[in-house]
PDB file of C-alpha atoms in Angstrom:
ATOM      1  CA  UNK A   1      10.429  27.784  -6.487  1.00  0.00           C
ATOM      2  CA  UNK A   2       7.254  29.778  -6.756  1.00  0.00           C
ATOM      3  CA  UNK A   3       6.422  31.441  -3.397  1.00  0.00           C
ATOM      4  CA  UNK A   4       2.912  30.021  -3.518  1.00  0.00           C
ATOM      5  CA  UNK A   5       4.310  26.511  -3.950  1.00  0.00           C
ATOM      6  CA  UNK A   6       6.675  26.943  -1.018  1.00  0.00           C
ATOM      7  CA  UNK A   7       3.632  27.267   1.252  1.00  0.00           C
ATOM      8  CA  UNK A   8       1.201  25.040  -0.604  1.00  0.00           C
ATOM      9  CA  UNK A   9       3.364  21.933  -0.843  1.00  0.00           C
ATOM     10  CA  UNK A  10       4.055  21.544   2.903  1.00  0.00           C
ATOM     11  CA  UNK A  11       0.379  22.241   3.594  1.00  0.00           C
ATOM     12  CA  UNK A  12      -0.596  19.564   1.072  1.00  0.00           C
ATOM     13  CA  UNK A  13       1.804  17.120   2.718  1.00  0.00           C
ATOM     14  CA  UNK A  14       0.255  17.716   6.134  1.00  0.00           C
ATOM     15  CA  UNK A  15      -3.275  17.400   4.770  1.00  0.00           C
ATOM     16  CA  UNK A  16      -2.443  14.151   2.978  1.00  0.00           C
ATOM     17  CA  UNK A  17      -0.848  12.673   6.101  1.00  0.00           C
ATOM     18  CA  UNK A  18      -3.963  13.642   8.091  1.00  0.00           C
ATOM     19  CA  UNK A  19      -6.166  12.045   5.433  1.00  0.00           C
ATOM     20  CA  UNK A  20      -4.095   8.872   5.636  1.00  0.00           C
ATOM     21  CA  UNK A  21      -4.501   8.866   9.418  1.00  0.00           C
ATOM     22  CA  UNK A  22      -8.253   9.295   9.113  1.00  0.00           C
ATOM     23  CA  UNK A  23      -8.379   6.468   6.581  1.00  0.00           C
ATOM     24  CA  UNK A  24      -6.607   4.098   8.922  1.00  0.00           C
ATOM     25  CA  UNK A  25      -9.612   4.010  11.268  1.00  0.00           C
ATOM     26  CA  UNK A  26     -11.991   2.328   8.774  1.00  0.00           C
ATOM     27  CA  UNK A  27      -9.184   0.035   7.631  1.00  0.00           C
ATOM     28  CA  UNK A  28      -8.704  -1.234  11.176  1.00  0.00           C
ATOM     29  CA  UNK A  29     -12.289  -1.039  12.479  1.00  0.00           C
ATOM     30  CA  UNK A  30     -14.473  -1.105   9.366  1.00  0.00           C
ATOM     31  CA  UNK A  31     -17.845  -2.655  10.032  1.00  0.00           C
ATOM     32  CA  UNK A  32     -17.734  -4.781   6.866  1.00  0.00           C
ATOM     33  CA  UNK A  33     -15.023  -6.153   4.622  1.00  0.00           C
ATOM     34  CA  UNK A  34     -16.226  -3.952   1.761  1.00  0.00           C
ATOM     35  CA  UNK A  35     -15.674  -0.861   3.892  1.00  0.00           C
ATOM     36  CA  UNK A  36     -12.164  -2.020   4.698  1.00  0.00           C
ATOM     37  CA  UNK A  37     -11.350  -2.594   1.015  1.00  0.00           C
ATOM     38  CA  UNK A  38     -12.692   0.838   0.113  1.00  0.00           C
ATOM     39  CA  UNK A  39     -10.657   2.441   2.907  1.00  0.00           C
ATOM     40  CA  UNK A  40      -7.559   0.541   1.803  1.00  0.00           C
ATOM     41  CA  UNK A  41      -8.045   1.817  -1.743  1.00  0.00           C
ATOM     42  CA  UNK A  42      -8.368   5.360  -0.399  1.00  0.00           C
ATOM     43  CA  UNK A  43      -5.199   4.837   1.644  1.00  0.00           C
ATOM     44  CA  UNK A  44      -3.310   3.755  -1.479  1.00  0.00           C
ATOM     45  CA  UNK A  45      -4.617   6.797  -3.344  1.00  0.00           C
ATOM     46  CA  UNK A  46      -3.495   9.122  -0.547  1.00  0.00           C
ATOM     47  CA  UNK A  47      -0.096   7.428  -0.458  1.00  0.00           C
ATOM     48  CA  UNK A  48       0.295   7.895  -4.186  1.00  0.00           C
ATOM     49  CA  UNK A  49      -0.617  11.577  -3.925  1.00  0.00           C
ATOM     50  CA  UNK A  50       1.806  11.972  -1.019  1.00  0.00           C
ATOM     51  CA  UNK A  51       4.600  10.573  -3.184  1.00  0.00           C
ATOM     52  CA  UNK A  52       3.694  12.944  -6.011  1.00  0.00           C
ATOM     53  CA  UNK A  53       3.712  15.983  -3.725  1.00  0.00           C
ATOM     54  CA  UNK A  54       7.027  14.851  -2.209  1.00  0.00           C
ATOM     55  CA  UNK A  55       8.442  14.498  -5.725  1.00  0.00           C
ATOM     56  CA  UNK A  56       7.400  18.025  -6.627  1.00  0.00           C
ATOM     57  CA  UNK A  57       8.708  19.377  -3.325  1.00  0.00           C
ATOM     58  CA  UNK A  58      12.090  17.611  -3.547  1.00  0.00           C
ATOM     59  CA  UNK A  59      12.437  17.967  -7.312  1.00  0.00           C
ATOM     60  CA  UNK A  60      13.256  14.276  -7.688  1.00  0.00           C
ATOM     61  CA  UNK A  61      11.794  11.891 -10.231  1.00  0.00           C
ATOM     62  CA  UNK A  62      12.279   8.865  -7.967  1.00  0.00           C
ATOM     63  CA  UNK A  63       9.118   9.757  -6.076  1.00  0.00           C
ATOM     64  CA  UNK A  64       7.110   9.685  -9.300  1.00  0.00           C
ATOM     65  CA  UNK A  65       8.199   6.120  -9.950  1.00  0.00           C
ATOM     66  CA  UNK A  66       7.231   5.169  -6.403  1.00  0.00           C
ATOM     67  CA  UNK A  67       3.841   6.825  -6.935  1.00  0.00           C
ATOM     68  CA  UNK A  68       3.349   4.823 -10.110  1.00  0.00           C
ATOM     69  CA  UNK A  69       4.135   1.595  -8.281  1.00  0.00           C
ATOM     70  CA  UNK A  70       1.773   2.452  -5.422  1.00  0.00           C
ATOM     71  CA  UNK A  71      -1.009   3.256  -7.915  1.00  0.00           C
ATOM     72  CA  UNK A  72      -0.478   0.001  -9.762  1.00  0.00           C
ATOM     73  CA  UNK A  73      -0.358  -2.135  -6.633  1.00  0.00           C
ATOM     74  CA  UNK A  74      -3.360  -0.323  -5.158  1.00  0.00           C
ATOM     75  CA  UNK A  75      -5.431  -0.939  -8.281  1.00  0.00           C
ATOM     76  CA  UNK A  76      -4.496  -4.606  -8.546  1.00  0.00           C
ATOM     77  CA  UNK A  77      -5.063  -5.265  -4.858  1.00  0.00           C
ATOM     78  CA  UNK A  78      -8.441  -3.506  -4.899  1.00  0.00           C
ATOM     79  CA  UNK A  79      -9.573  -5.503  -7.914  1.00  0.00           C
ATOM     80  CA  UNK A  80      -8.396  -8.762  -6.332  1.00  0.00           C
ATOM     81  CA  UNK A  81     -10.149  -8.027  -3.062  1.00  0.00           C
ATOM     82  CA  UNK A  82     -13.356  -6.978  -4.828  1.00  0.00           C
ATOM     83  CA  UNK A  83     -13.353 -10.163  -6.890  1.00  0.00           C
ATOM     84  CA  UNK A  84     -12.690 -12.237  -3.781  1.00  0.00           C
ATOM     85  CA  UNK A  85     -15.557 -10.588  -1.932  1.00  0.00           C
ATOM     86  CA  UNK A  86     -17.962 -11.091  -4.838  1.00  0.00           C
ATOM     87  CA  UNK A  87     -17.061 -14.626  -5.901  1.00  0.00           C
ATOM     88  CA  UNK A  88     -15.012 -16.078  -3.068  1.00  0.00           C
ATOM     89  CA  UNK A  89     -12.010 -16.745  -5.283  1.00  0.00           C
ATOM     90  CA  UNK A  90      -9.466 -14.617  -7.120  1.00  0.00           C
ATOM     91  CA  UNK A  91      -8.285 -16.950  -9.876  1.00  0.00           C
ATOM     92  CA  UNK A  92     -10.942 -18.929 -11.726  1.00  0.00           C
TER      93      UNK A  92
END
């Protein structure tokens, strides 16, 4: 492994975990529902990036599949919550 990557990947993991921790505050205490949905979307994005960095660090492709699933579920859940907040229903 590249010597730069051996230092950068653990640092990226720590930074992403800290970002996820900071995102949990608006998810739990957000003043409005829109803020909570936005924070939840950011949490899913950070989780996906964490899986990608773990996949690069471990050299395993299983993490990439998990990242793809997290991205897909995060997108669908964000769209469903946004539609619910705008119209009051998800399925018309």
